Amino acid sequence: MAEHKIYSMSFSNVYPHYVRKAEKKGRTQAEVDEITRWLTGYTQKQLEQQLEAETDFKTFFAQAPELNPSRSLITGVICGVRVEDIKEPTMQQIRYLDKLIDELARGKAMEKILRG
């Protein structure tokens, strides 16, 4: 049930929380955008359009131009669950993004965050 609530949440409602979390730790909105683009394949303009359209998470990931094949390298725990063990694809994409933003806020280098 909680998953359905998350799916229907607007990405644009959660996005400012990602930015705030990053900025509190001295990182930038540009870095949040770079991570989001890396994961989803959106261009900056497409990302901004998704934010303006208040697209829900399910649609945001369903319409992603190209989910990064290296996303499977994202591992670890977010919200008490190992991201690599999440079976439902949309929930896993959401948690991948959460994990990447956490890594950014913890000061990890962008090259490592983007699995370079």
mmCIF file of C-alpha atoms in Angstrom:
data_model
loop_
_atom_site.group_PDB
_atom_site.id
_atom_site.type_symbol
_atom_site.label_atom_id
_atom_site.label_comp_id
_atom_site.label_asym_id
_atom_site.label_seq_id
_atom_site.Cartn_x
_atom_site.Cartn_y
_atom_site.Cartn_z
ATOM 1 C CA MET A 1 0.000 0.000 0.000
ATOM 2 C CA ALA A 2 2.743 2.467 0.890
ATOM 3 C CA GLU A 3 4.367 1.778 -2.486
ATOM 4 C CA HIS A 4 1.278 2.980 -4.345
ATOM 5 C CA LYS A 5 1.386 6.204 -2.348
ATOM 6 C CA ILE A 6 5.000 6.791 -3.366
ATOM 7 C CA TYR A 7 4.281 6.026 -7.038
ATOM 8 C CA SER A 8 1.550 8.635 -7.156
ATOM 9 C CA MET A 9 3.678 11.282 -5.436
ATOM 10 C CA SER A 10 4.828 14.022 -7.736
ATOM 11 C CA PHE A 11 8.548 13.889 -8.466
ATOM 12 C CA SER A 12 8.508 17.698 -8.315
ATOM 13 C CA ASN A 13 7.253 17.536 -4.715
ATOM 14 C CA VAL A 14 10.170 15.316 -3.641
ATOM 15 C CA TYR A 15 12.847 16.971 -5.768
ATOM 16 C CA PRO A 16 13.238 20.051 -3.485
ATOM 17 C CA HIS A 17 13.922 17.657 -0.582
ATOM 18 C CA TYR A 18 16.720 16.036 -2.598
ATOM 19 C CA VAL A 19 18.184 19.470 -3.333
ATOM 20 C CA ARG A 20 17.840 20.643 0.279
ATOM 21 C CA LYS A 21 19.503 17.470 1.566
ATOM 22 C CA ALA A 22 22.423 17.983 -0.829
ATOM 23 C CA GLU A 23 22.784 21.721 -0.150
ATOM 24 C CA LYS A 24 22.790 21.191 3.620
ATOM 25 C CA LYS A 25 25.974 19.196 3.080
ATOM 26 C CA GLY A 26 27.610 21.718 0.752
ATOM 27 C CA ARG A 27 26.593 20.056 -2.519
ATOM 28 C CA THR A 28 24.565 21.669 -5.321
ATOM 29 C CA GLN A 29 21.303 21.438 -7.220
ATOM 30 C CA ALA A 30 23.399 20.973 -10.373
ATOM 31 C CA GLU A 31 24.850 17.802 -8.831
ATOM 32 C CA VAL A 32 21.374 16.521 -7.950
ATOM 33 C CA ASP A 33 20.351 17.165 -11.564
ATOM 34 C CA GLU A 34 23.458 15.421 -12.891
ATOM 35 C CA ILE A 35 22.712 12.338 -10.788
ATOM 36 C CA THR A 36 19.078 12.318 -11.902
ATOM 37 C CA ARG A 37 20.055 12.681 -15.563
ATOM 38 C CA TRP A 38 22.678 9.938 -15.223
ATOM 39 C CA LEU A 39 20.116 7.536 -13.767
ATOM 40 C CA THR A 40 17.261 8.316 -16.157
ATOM 41 C CA GLY A 41 18.758 9.557 -19.406
ATOM 42 C CA TYR A 42 16.717 12.766 -19.322
ATOM 43 C CA THR A 43 18.351 15.905 -20.712
ATOM 44 C CA GLN A 44 18.324 18.953 -18.434
ATOM 45 C CA LYS A 45 15.442 20.406 -20.455
ATOM 46 C CA GLN A 46 13.455 17.155 -20.246
ATOM 47 C CA LEU A 47 14.104 16.984 -16.492
ATOM 48 C CA GLU A 48 12.825 20.531 -16.072
ATOM 49 C CA GLN A 49 9.739 19.657 -18.142
ATOM 50 C CA GLN A 50 9.034 16.670 -15.883
ATOM 51 C CA LEU A 51 9.322 18.933 -12.846
ATOM 52 C CA GLU A 52 6.998 21.542 -14.381
ATOM 53 C CA ALA A 53 4.462 18.862 -15.340
ATOM 54 C CA GLU A 54 4.455 17.558 -11.749
ATOM 55 C CA THR A 55 4.864 14.033 -13.105
ATOM 56 C CA ASP A 56 4.355 11.237 -10.586
ATOM 57 C CA PHE A 57 7.264 8.884 -9.838
ATOM 58 C CA LYS A 58 5.788 5.960 -11.751
ATOM 59 C CA THR A 59 5.410 8.053 -14.919
ATOM 60 C CA PHE A 60 8.756 9.793 -14.355
ATOM 61 C CA PHE A 61 10.599 6.473 -14.490
ATOM 62 C CA ALA A 62 8.329 4.925 -17.143
ATOM 63 C CA GLN A 63 9.044 7.858 -19.485
ATOM 64 C CA ALA A 64 12.778 7.958 -18.740
ATOM 65 C CA PRO A 65 14.619 8.017 -22.076
ATOM 66 C CA GLU A 66 17.194 5.422 -21.020
ATOM 67 C CA LEU A 67 17.697 4.043 -17.537
ATOM 68 C CA ASN A 68 21.433 3.775 -17.020
ATOM 69 C CA PRO A 69 22.607 0.157 -17.349
ATOM 70 C CA SER A 70 25.195 0.821 -14.609
ATOM 71 C CA ARG A 71 22.396 1.426 -12.098
ATOM 72 C CA SER A 72 22.672 -2.244 -11.132
ATOM 73 C CA LEU A 73 26.013 -1.311 -9.530
ATOM 74 C CA ILE A 74 24.117 0.745 -6.929
ATOM 75 C CA THR A 75 24.047 -1.290 -3.739
ATOM 76 C CA GLY A 76 23.412 -0.696 -0.080
ATOM 77 C CA VAL A 77 20.613 0.024 2.324
ATOM 78 C CA ILE A 78 18.044 2.798 2.023
ATOM 79 C CA CYS A 79 15.029 3.015 4.322
ATOM 80 C CA GLY A 80 16.131 -0.277 5.908
ATOM 81 C CA VAL A 81 16.007 -2.224 2.634
ATOM 82 C CA ARG A 82 18.859 -3.355 0.376
ATOM 83 C CA VAL A 83 18.262 -1.603 -2.959
ATOM 84 C CA GLU A 84 19.631 -4.531 -4.929
ATOM 85 C CA ASP A 85 16.995 -6.826 -3.375
ATOM 86 C CA ILE A 86 13.951 -4.742 -4.312
ATOM 87 C CA LYS A 87 11.888 -6.745 -6.795
ATOM 88 C CA GLU A 88 9.399 -4.122 -8.008
ATOM 89 C CA PRO A 89 11.144 -2.123 -10.791
ATOM 90 C CA THR A 90 9.656 1.334 -10.123
ATOM 91 C CA MET A 91 10.308 1.103 -6.398
ATOM 92 C CA GLN A 92 13.865 0.004 -7.120
ATOM 93 C CA GLN A 93 14.413 3.034 -9.404
ATOM 94 C CA ILE A 94 13.069 5.369 -6.697
ATOM 95 C CA ARG A 95 15.365 3.804 -4.109
ATOM 96 C CA TYR A 96 18.341 3.952 -6.487
ATOM 97 C CA LEU A 97 17.791 7.698 -6.761
ATOM 98 C CA ASP A 98 17.392 7.999 -2.977
ATOM 99 C CA LYS A 99 20.654 6.098 -2.496
ATOM 100 C CA LEU A 100 22.548 8.278 -4.979
ATOM 101 C CA ILE A 101 21.314 11.461 -3.270
ATOM 102 C CA ASP A 102 22.384 9.998 0.099
ATOM 103 C CA GLU A 103 25.844 9.327 -1.299
ATOM 104 C CA LEU A 104 26.019 12.908 -2.581
ATOM 105 C CA ALA A 105 25.004 14.292 0.816
ATOM 106 C CA ARG A 106 27.638 12.123 2.498
ATOM 107 C CA GLY A 107 30.339 13.780 0.434
ATOM 108 C CA LYS A 108 31.117 10.948 -1.948
ATOM 109 C CA ALA A 109 32.913 12.024 -5.137
ATOM 110 C CA MET A 110 30.672 12.401 -8.205
ATOM 111 C CA GLU A 111 32.799 9.940 -10.171
ATOM 112 C CA LYS A 112 32.062 7.246 -7.576
ATOM 113 C CA ILE A 113 28.387 8.188 -7.291
ATOM 114 C CA LEU A 114 28.033 7.858 -11.071
ATOM 115 C CA ARG A 115 29.824 4.511 -10.906
ATOM 116 C CA GLY A 116 32.693 5.808 -13.067
#
